[in-house]
Coordinates of C-alpha atoms (C1' of nucleotides) in Angstrom, one line a residue:
Chain A
M1 CA 19.0 53.5 -34.4
V2 CA 16.7 53.1 -37.4
A3 CA 14.0 52.5 -35.0
K4 CA 14.7 55.6 -33.1
R5 CA 15.0 57.8 -36.0
L6 CA 11.8 56.7 -37.1
L7 CA 9.7 57.5 -33.8
T8 CA 11.4 60.8 -33.4
L9 CA 10.2 61.6 -37.1
L10 CA 6.6 60.2 -36.1
A11 CA 6.2 62.0 -32.8
A12 CA 8.0 65.4 -33.9
G13 CA 7.0 66.0 -37.4
M14 CA 4.6 63.6 -39.5
L15 CA 1.6 63.5 -37.1
I16 CA 1.8 67.0 -35.6
N17 CA 1.8 68.2 -39.2
V18 CA -0.1 65.9 -41.2
T19 CA -3.4 67.7 -40.3
P20 CA -2.7 71.5 -39.4
R21 CA -4.8 72.6 -36.3
T22 CA -6.8 75.3 -38.6
L23 CA -9.6 74.7 -36.2
P24 CA -10.8 77.7 -34.2
T25 CA -9.2 77.0 -30.8
P26 CA -11.6 76.4 -28.0
S27 CA -10.6 79.5 -26.0
S28 CA -11.8 81.7 -28.8
D29 CA -15.4 80.4 -28.6
S30 CA -17.9 82.4 -27.0
P31 CA -19.4 81.1 -23.6
A32 CA -22.9 80.0 -25.3
V33 CA -20.9 77.9 -27.9
M34 CA -18.8 76.3 -25.2
R35 CA -22.0 75.3 -23.0
L36 CA -23.5 74.0 -26.4
F37 CA -20.3 71.6 -26.9
D38 CA -20.2 70.3 -23.3
A39 CA -24.3 69.8 -23.5
A40 CA -24.3 68.0 -26.6
A41 CA -20.8 66.0 -25.6
D42 CA -22.9 64.9 -22.7
A43 CA -26.2 64.3 -24.1
F44 CA -24.4 62.2 -26.9
A45 CA -22.3 60.4 -25.0
A46 CA -24.9 59.1 -22.6
K47 CA -27.7 58.6 -25.1
G48 CA -26.4 58.5 -28.7
F49 CA -26.9 60.9 -31.5
H50 CA -30.2 59.9 -32.6
A51 CA -31.4 59.6 -29.4
T52 CA -30.4 63.2 -28.3
T53 CA -32.9 66.2 -29.5
T54 CA -31.9 69.7 -30.2
R55 CA -34.3 70.3 -27.5
D56 CA -32.1 68.4 -25.1
I57 CA -29.0 70.1 -26.3
A58 CA -30.4 73.6 -26.1
S59 CA -32.1 73.2 -22.5
R60 CA -29.0 71.8 -21.0
A61 CA -27.2 74.9 -22.3
G62 CA -29.8 77.3 -21.0
L63 CA -30.6 78.2 -24.5
S64 CA -34.2 78.2 -26.4
P65 CA -34.6 75.3 -28.9
A66 CA -33.8 78.0 -31.5
G67 CA -30.8 79.1 -30.0
V68 CA -28.6 76.2 -31.1
Y69 CA -28.9 77.2 -34.9
V70 CA -27.4 80.7 -34.3
H71 CA -24.1 78.8 -33.7
F72 CA -24.2 75.4 -35.6
A73 CA -25.8 74.6 -39.2
S74 CA -27.4 71.5 -37.5
K75 CA -27.3 68.8 -35.1
E76 CA -24.7 66.9 -37.2
D77 CA -22.2 69.6 -37.4
L78 CA -22.0 69.8 -33.4
L79 CA -21.3 66.1 -33.8
F80 CA -18.8 66.7 -36.5
Q81 CA -16.7 69.2 -34.7
L82 CA -16.9 67.1 -31.2
S83 CA -15.6 64.2 -33.2
R84 CA -13.2 65.8 -35.3
D85 CA -11.7 67.8 -32.2
G86 CA -11.8 64.5 -30.2
H87 CA -9.8 62.6 -33.0
V88 CA -7.3 65.4 -33.0
G89 CA -6.8 65.4 -29.2
A90 CA -6.7 61.8 -29.2
R91 CA -4.0 61.7 -31.8
D92 CA -1.9 64.4 -30.4
A93 CA -1.8 62.8 -27.0
M94 CA -0.3 59.6 -28.5
A95 CA 2.0 61.4 -30.5
A96 CA 3.6 63.4 -27.9
A97 CA 3.7 60.4 -25.5
A98 CA 5.7 58.6 -28.3
G99 CA 8.1 61.5 -28.3
D100 CA 9.3 60.8 -25.0
A101 CA 10.5 57.3 -25.6
D102 CA 13.9 55.9 -26.8
S103 CA 13.0 52.6 -27.9
P104 CA 10.0 51.1 -29.5
T105 CA 9.6 49.2 -26.5
E106 CA 9.0 52.4 -24.2
A107 CA 7.3 54.2 -27.1
L108 CA 4.5 51.5 -27.4
R109 CA 4.3 51.3 -23.4
Q110 CA 3.8 55.0 -23.2
M111 CA 1.7 55.4 -26.5
I112 CA -0.9 52.7 -25.5
G113 CA -1.1 53.7 -21.8
R114 CA -1.4 57.1 -22.7
F115 CA -4.0 56.5 -25.1
A116 CA -5.9 54.4 -22.7
R117 CA -5.5 57.2 -20.1
W118 CA -7.0 59.5 -22.5
H119 CA -10.3 57.5 -23.2
A120 CA -10.6 57.3 -19.4
E121 CA -10.0 61.1 -18.8
E122 CA -11.8 62.3 -21.9
L123 CA -14.6 59.8 -21.4
T124 CA -17.5 61.7 -23.0
L125 CA -15.3 62.9 -26.1
A126 CA -14.1 59.0 -26.2
R127 CA -17.2 57.6 -26.6
I128 CA -18.4 60.2 -29.3
V129 CA -15.0 59.5 -31.0
Q130 CA -15.5 55.6 -30.7
Y131 CA -19.4 55.2 -30.9
E132 CA -21.0 58.1 -32.6
F133 CA -18.5 57.9 -35.6
R134 CA -21.1 56.4 -38.0
H135 CA -23.8 59.4 -37.6
L136 CA -21.7 61.5 -39.4
T137 CA -22.3 62.7 -43.0
D138 CA -20.3 61.0 -45.6
E139 CA -18.1 63.8 -46.3
H140 CA -17.3 64.6 -42.7
R141 CA -17.2 60.7 -41.8
H142 CA -14.4 60.5 -44.6
E143 CA -12.5 63.5 -43.2
V144 CA -12.6 62.0 -39.7
L145 CA -11.8 58.6 -41.2
D146 CA -8.3 60.4 -42.2
L147 CA -7.7 60.9 -38.5
R148 CA -8.6 57.7 -37.5
R149 CA -5.8 56.2 -40.2
E150 CA -3.1 58.5 -38.9
I151 CA -3.9 57.0 -35.1
D152 CA -3.7 53.5 -36.7
A153 CA -0.5 54.4 -38.9
V154 CA 1.6 55.5 -35.6
V155 CA 0.9 52.6 -33.8
R156 CA 1.7 50.3 -36.6
S157 CA 4.9 52.1 -37.1
V158 CA 6.0 51.6 -33.8
V159 CA 4.9 47.9 -33.8
E160 CA 7.0 47.3 -37.0
A161 CA 10.1 49.4 -35.4
G162 CA 9.9 47.1 -32.7
M163 CA 9.6 44.1 -35.3
T164 CA 13.0 45.6 -37.1
S165 CA 14.9 46.2 -33.9
G166 CA 14.0 42.7 -32.5
E167 CA 12.5 43.7 -29.4
F168 CA 8.9 42.6 -30.6
D169 CA 8.0 39.0 -31.6
V170 CA 5.1 40.0 -34.2
R171 CA 4.4 38.3 -37.3
D172 CA 1.7 40.3 -38.8
S173 CA 1.7 44.0 -38.0
H174 CA -1.5 45.1 -39.2
A175 CA -3.5 42.5 -36.9
T176 CA -1.3 43.3 -33.9
T177 CA -2.0 46.8 -34.2
L178 CA -5.7 46.2 -34.5
A179 CA -5.5 44.0 -31.3
L180 CA -3.7 47.0 -29.3
L181 CA -6.2 49.6 -30.3
S182 CA -9.0 47.0 -29.6
L183 CA -7.7 47.3 -25.9
V184 CA -7.6 51.0 -26.0
V185 CA -11.0 51.6 -27.4
D186 CA -12.8 49.5 -25.4
V187 CA -11.7 51.4 -22.4
A188 CA -14.7 54.0 -23.4
R189 CA -17.4 51.1 -23.2
W190 CA -16.2 49.9 -19.5
Y191 CA -14.7 52.8 -17.9
H192 CA -16.8 54.9 -15.5
P193 CA -15.2 57.3 -13.1
G194 CA -14.4 56.3 -9.7
V195 CA -15.2 52.5 -10.6
R196 CA -12.5 49.9 -10.9
R197 CA -9.6 52.0 -11.4
T198 CA -7.9 55.2 -11.8
P199 CA -6.5 56.7 -15.1
D200 CA -3.3 56.5 -13.5
E201 CA -3.7 52.5 -13.1
I202 CA -5.4 52.5 -16.4
E203 CA -2.5 53.8 -18.1
E204 CA 0.3 51.5 -16.2
T205 CA -2.2 48.3 -16.8
Y206 CA -2.7 49.0 -20.7
G207 CA 1.1 49.8 -21.3
A208 CA 2.1 46.6 -19.7
L209 CA -0.9 44.7 -21.6
A210 CA 0.8 46.1 -24.9
L211 CA 4.1 44.9 -24.2
R212 CA 2.5 41.5 -23.7
L213 CA 0.6 41.6 -27.1
V214 CA 4.0 42.1 -29.1
A215 CA 5.8 39.5 -26.8
A216 CA 8.4 42.6 -25.8
R217 CA 11.6 40.9 -24.6
Chain L
M1 CA -7.2 18.7 -11.7
V2 CA -8.5 21.2 -9.6
A3 CA -8.6 23.4 -12.7
K4 CA -9.9 20.8 -15.2
R5 CA -13.1 19.9 -12.8
L6 CA -13.6 23.7 -13.0
L7 CA -13.7 24.1 -16.5
T8 CA -16.1 20.7 -16.7
L9 CA -18.1 22.4 -14.3
L10 CA -18.6 25.5 -16.1
A11 CA -18.9 23.9 -19.5
A12 CA -21.3 21.4 -18.9
G13 CA -23.5 22.6 -16.2
M14 CA -23.4 26.2 -14.8
L15 CA -23.3 28.1 -18.0
I16 CA -25.6 26.1 -20.0
N17 CA -28.3 25.9 -17.0
V18 CA -27.9 29.0 -15.3
T19 CA -30.5 30.6 -17.8
P20 CA -32.9 27.8 -19.0
R21 CA -33.9 28.3 -22.9
T22 CA -37.3 29.0 -22.4
L23 CA -37.1 31.2 -25.3
P24 CA -39.5 30.3 -28.2
T25 CA -36.9 28.6 -30.6
P26 CA -36.6 30.3 -34.1
S27 CA -37.9 27.0 -35.7
S28 CA -41.3 27.5 -34.3
D29 CA -41.7 30.9 -35.5
S30 CA -43.7 32.1 -38.4
P31 CA -42.0 33.1 -41.8
A32 CA -43.6 36.7 -41.2
V33 CA -41.8 36.9 -37.7
M34 CA -38.2 35.5 -38.7
R35 CA -38.6 37.7 -41.9
L36 CA -39.0 40.7 -39.2
F37 CA -36.1 39.5 -37.2
D38 CA -33.7 39.4 -40.0
A39 CA -34.9 42.9 -41.2
A40 CA -34.6 44.4 -37.8
A41 CA -31.1 42.7 -37.5
D42 CA -29.8 44.0 -40.8
A43 CA -31.4 47.8 -40.0
F44 CA -30.3 48.1 -36.5
A45 CA -26.8 46.7 -37.1
A46 CA -26.4 49.2 -39.8
K47 CA -28.0 52.2 -38.5
G48 CA -28.8 51.6 -35.0
F49 CA -31.7 51.5 -32.9
H50 CA -33.0 54.9 -33.1
A51 CA -32.3 55.6 -36.7
T52 CA -33.9 52.6 -37.8
T53 CA -37.9 53.2 -38.3
T54 CA -40.5 51.0 -38.1
R55 CA -41.2 51.3 -41.6
D56 CA -37.9 50.5 -42.6
I57 CA -38.2 47.4 -40.6
A58 CA -41.8 46.6 -42.1
S59 CA -40.7 47.2 -45.8
R60 CA -37.6 45.3 -45.6
A61 CA -39.8 42.4 -44.3
G62 CA -42.7 42.9 -47.1
L63 CA -45.2 43.9 -44.6
S64 CA -47.2 47.1 -44.0
P65 CA -45.8 49.4 -41.3
A66 CA -48.8 47.8 -39.3
G67 CA -47.9 44.6 -39.8
V68 CA -44.9 44.5 -37.2
Y69 CA -47.2 45.4 -34.4
V70 CA -49.1 42.1 -34.8
H71 CA -45.8 40.0 -34.0
F72 CA -44.0 42.5 -31.5
A73 CA -45.3 44.6 -29.1
S74 CA -43.1 47.7 -30.1
K75 CA -39.6 48.3 -31.8
E76 CA -37.9 48.0 -28.6
D77 CA -39.4 44.4 -28.2
L78 CA -37.6 43.5 -31.4
L79 CA -34.2 45.0 -30.1
F80 CA -34.8 43.1 -26.9
Q81 CA -35.2 39.7 -28.5
L82 CA -32.5 40.0 -31.0
S83 CA -30.3 41.3 -28.3
R84 CA -31.1 38.3 -25.7
D85 CA -31.1 35.6 -28.1
G86 CA -27.8 37.3 -29.7
H87 CA -26.0 37.1 -26.0
V88 CA -27.4 33.3 -25.5
G89 CA -26.0 32.4 -28.8
A90 CA -22.4 34.0 -27.9
R91 CA -22.6 32.5 -24.4
D92 CA -23.3 29.2 -25.9
A93 CA -20.8 29.0 -28.2
M94 CA -18.1 29.9 -25.5
A95 CA -19.2 27.4 -23.1
A96 CA -19.1 24.6 -25.8
A97 CA -15.8 25.7 -26.9
A98 CA -14.2 25.4 -23.3
G99 CA -15.6 22.1 -23.0
D100 CA -13.4 20.2 -25.7
A101 CA -10.5 21.6 -23.6
D102 CA -8.3 19.5 -21.2
S103 CA -6.4 22.6 -19.6
P104 CA -6.8 26.4 -18.9
T105 CA -4.6 27.2 -21.6
E106 CA -6.5 25.2 -24.1
A107 CA -9.7 26.3 -22.7
L108 CA -8.7 29.8 -23.0
R109 CA -7.5 29.6 -26.4
Q110 CA -10.5 27.9 -27.7
M111 CA -12.9 30.0 -25.9
I112 CA -11.5 33.3 -27.0
G113 CA -10.9 31.9 -30.6
R114 CA -14.3 31.0 -30.7
F115 CA -15.9 33.9 -29.4
A116 CA -13.9 36.0 -31.8
R117 CA -15.1 33.9 -34.6
W118 CA -18.8 34.3 -33.2
H119 CA -18.4 38.0 -33.9
A120 CA -17.1 37.5 -37.5
E121 CA -19.7 34.8 -38.5
E122 CA -22.7 36.5 -36.7
L123 CA -21.7 40.1 -37.2
T124 CA -24.9 41.7 -37.6
L125 CA -26.0 39.9 -34.2
A126 CA -22.8 40.9 -32.6
R127 CA -23.0 44.5 -33.3
I128 CA -26.6 44.4 -31.8
V129 CA -25.1 42.7 -28.8
Q130 CA -22.3 45.3 -28.2
Y131 CA -23.8 48.5 -29.5
E132 CA -27.6 48.4 -29.3
F133 CA -27.6 47.4 -25.5
R134 CA -28.2 51.1 -24.2
H135 CA -31.1 51.3 -26.0
L136 CA -33.4 48.5 -24.4
T137 CA -35.7 49.6 -21.5
D138 CA -34.1 49.3 -18.1
E139 CA -36.0 46.0 -17.1
H140 CA -34.7 44.4 -20.5
R141 CA -31.2 45.9 -20.0
H142 CA -31.1 44.3 -16.5
E143 CA -32.2 40.7 -17.8
V144 CA -29.4 41.2 -21.0
L145 CA -27.0 42.1 -18.4
D146 CA -27.4 39.2 -16.4
L147 CA -26.3 37.1 -19.7
R148 CA -23.2 39.4 -20.0
R149 CA -21.9 38.8 -16.3
E150 CA -22.5 35.2 -16.9
I151 CA -19.9 35.7 -20.0
D152 CA -17.5 37.6 -17.9
A153 CA -17.8 35.1 -15.3
V154 CA -16.7 32.1 -17.4
V155 CA -13.7 34.0 -18.9
R156 CA -12.6 34.8 -15.3
S157 CA -13.1 31.7 -14.0
V158 CA -10.7 30.1 -17.0
V159 CA -8.3 32.8 -16.3
E160 CA -8.4 31.9 -12.3
A161 CA -7.9 28.2 -13.1
G162 CA -4.7 28.9 -15.2
M163 CA -3.4 31.4 -12.3
T164 CA -3.9 28.7 -10.0
S165 CA -2.5 25.8 -12.3
G166 CA 0.6 28.3 -12.5
E167 CA -0.1 27.9 -16.5
F168 CA -0.8 31.9 -16.5
D169 CA 1.2 34.7 -15.2
V170 CA -1.7 37.1 -14.3
R171 CA -2.0 39.4 -11.5
D172 CA -5.6 41.1 -11.7
S173 CA -8.0 38.4 -13.2
H174 CA -10.9 41.2 -13.5
A175 CA -8.4 43.3 -15.6
T176 CA -7.3 40.5 -17.7
T177 CA -10.7 39.2 -18.3
L178 CA -11.7 42.9 -19.1
A179 CA -8.7 43.2 -21.7
L180 CA -9.6 39.6 -22.9
L181 CA -13.2 40.7 -24.0
S182 CA -12.0 43.9 -25.5
L183 CA -10.1 42.0 -28.0
V184 CA -13.2 40.0 -28.8
V185 CA -16.0 42.9 -28.5
D186 CA -13.9 45.1 -31.0
V187 CA -14.4 42.4 -33.8
A188 CA -17.9 43.5 -34.0
R189 CA -16.3 47.2 -35.2
W190 CA -13.8 46.4 -37.5
Y191 CA -14.8 43.2 -39.1
H192 CA -16.4 43.3 -42.7
P193 CA -17.2 39.9 -44.6
G194 CA -14.3 39.5 -47.1
V195 CA -12.1 41.8 -45.6
R196 CA -8.6 41.3 -44.0
R197 CA -9.4 37.9 -42.3
T198 CA -11.5 34.9 -42.6
P199 CA -13.2 33.7 -39.4
D200 CA -11.0 30.5 -39.5
E201 CA -8.0 33.0 -39.4
I202 CA -9.8 35.2 -37.0
E203 CA -10.3 32.2 -34.7
E204 CA -6.8 31.3 -34.7
T205 CA -5.4 34.8 -34.5
Y206 CA -7.4 35.7 -31.2
G207 CA -6.9 32.2 -29.4
A208 CA -3.1 33.3 -29.7
L209 CA -3.6 36.8 -28.9
A210 CA -5.4 35.3 -25.8
L211 CA -2.4 33.2 -24.4
R212 CA 0.0 36.4 -24.8
L213 CA -2.2 38.4 -22.7
V214 CA -2.2 36.0 -19.9
A215 CA 1.7 35.2 -20.5
A216 CA 0.7 31.5 -20.9
R217 CA 4.0 29.0 -20.7
Chain C
dG1 C1' -27.8 86.6 -30.4
dT2 C1' -31.8 85.1 -28.1
dC3 C1' -36.6 84.7 -28.1
dT4 C1' -41.5 82.9 -29.4
dA5 C1' -43.9 80.8 -32.6
dT6 C1' -44.4 77.8 -36.2
dA7 C1' -43.2 75.2 -40.6
dT8 C1' -42.7 70.8 -42.5
dA9 C1' -42.0 66.2 -42.0
dG10 C1' -41.7 61.8 -40.0
dC11 C1' -42.2 59.0 -35.9
dG12 C1' -44.2 54.8 -33.4
dA13 C1' -48.4 52.9 -32.7
dT14 C1' -53.8 52.0 -33.1
dA15 C1' -58.6 51.4 -35.3
dG16 C1' -61.3 48.8 -37.8
dA17 C1' -62.2 46.8 -42.5
dC18 C1' -61.3 42.4 -44.8
Chain K
dG1 C1' -52.9 38.1 -40.1
dT2 C1' -52.4 41.7 -43.3
dC3 C1' -54.2 45.7 -45.2
dT4 C1' -55.3 51.4 -45.5
dA5 C1' -55.9 55.2 -43.0
dT6 C1' -54.7 57.9 -39.4
dC7 C1' -54.2 59.4 -34.7
dG8 C1' -51.3 61.8 -31.6
dC9 C1' -46.8 63.5 -30.9
dT10 C1' -42.2 64.8 -31.6
dA11 C1' -38.4 65.9 -34.7
dT12 C1' -35.2 69.3 -37.0
dA13 C1' -35.0 73.5 -38.6
dT14 C1' -36.7 78.3 -39.9
dA15 C1' -39.0 83.2 -39.8
dG16 C1' -39.3 87.3 -37.8
dA17 C1' -40.0 89.9 -33.6
dC18 C1' -37.0 92.4 -30.1

DNA sequence: GTCTATATAGCGATAGAC
DNA sequence: GTCTATCGCTATATAGAC
């Protein structure tokens, strides 16, 4: 009961509302802006932030080099918006998954499975989220760090709910949360569409692996 | 018995000899070369390959910008030698750990524990190994990929030995090997000396987590 | 809002003296 | 083997025409 209430709280309230979505929604952006987001995401994911030039981004988006600066203040601004939106999407996908569950065991299975799936389905965004993070300015990095702490907190809350209910055999919730996130984050490293596994299989596999890590009964 | 022979084979022969160490040993390098290796490793680990300038490296090593090119053909050559030596060190640390074990269970615990510890103790090298990989030239990347495949193969061999002996409950040895390596690789992302855990604790924690992932009896 | 043209700076790497 | 000086190039970002 306590666990269930906690989970409901997390899924329905805390996570959804901690960072209100005051961002411009993608649908309100102009075609050029959307092309620039796509172009920058592909380039950053493929080559990394510093190996990507503004000319790369502009030409992929069908614009001149100067065209980028009509819509974005800098190359780093493009990275920041991609990174922030990616973190918000990842967090919301996980929170939604937890909301469907009626026990810590099911919440963890669905959250980790769904989060792993997100890394496969949103591969370019996931790579930016996990690998390009450090190239943000100090101010932007701190803003995104808050989102990362939210993601960490919801996983740890479910782990601790399972410890309290007796469903999980875990001594250190921080260490176990870190391990759970390690499994998921690394999907962005090895996954490639069509190789090894489908997003469906990844979701199932990682949900099961998560329950092994917490020694769920 | 079969499992034990396989493990001995892996530890004593295959891994150690697959790639003979024809590299110049660090001890035979000049002081300037060692300073350049250290300087480049620190800079690459802290900022990434493309955000590091040859002037950064040279000044950290106490040389002029031109001084780098007396000892290395290019900035990428420095990265390659660091990446290759790092992979060899990681592989050998793991193979040595497997050699001490008398069962797949103990081999896996010691290998994963030792490998995780290596990521903490050799943090700068580990970050280069895991994150700067993609900035190698095609030829160099393929050479390092062979080392990565060796590391993957030895972990998978131990997983499969445990499946054969009945000690592990695993359906897909590839997926489980990937998950085991995900745990370890991610240590290079979150570890920072003095924070959260000591290398000793990491070795113990990750050895135990590995056994959970394979559902060792 | 997009372009051409360019400012300003820094890059990796080399030449040649010592 | 290390230096000073610099080449040739590319980078991010801006100015101003349309």
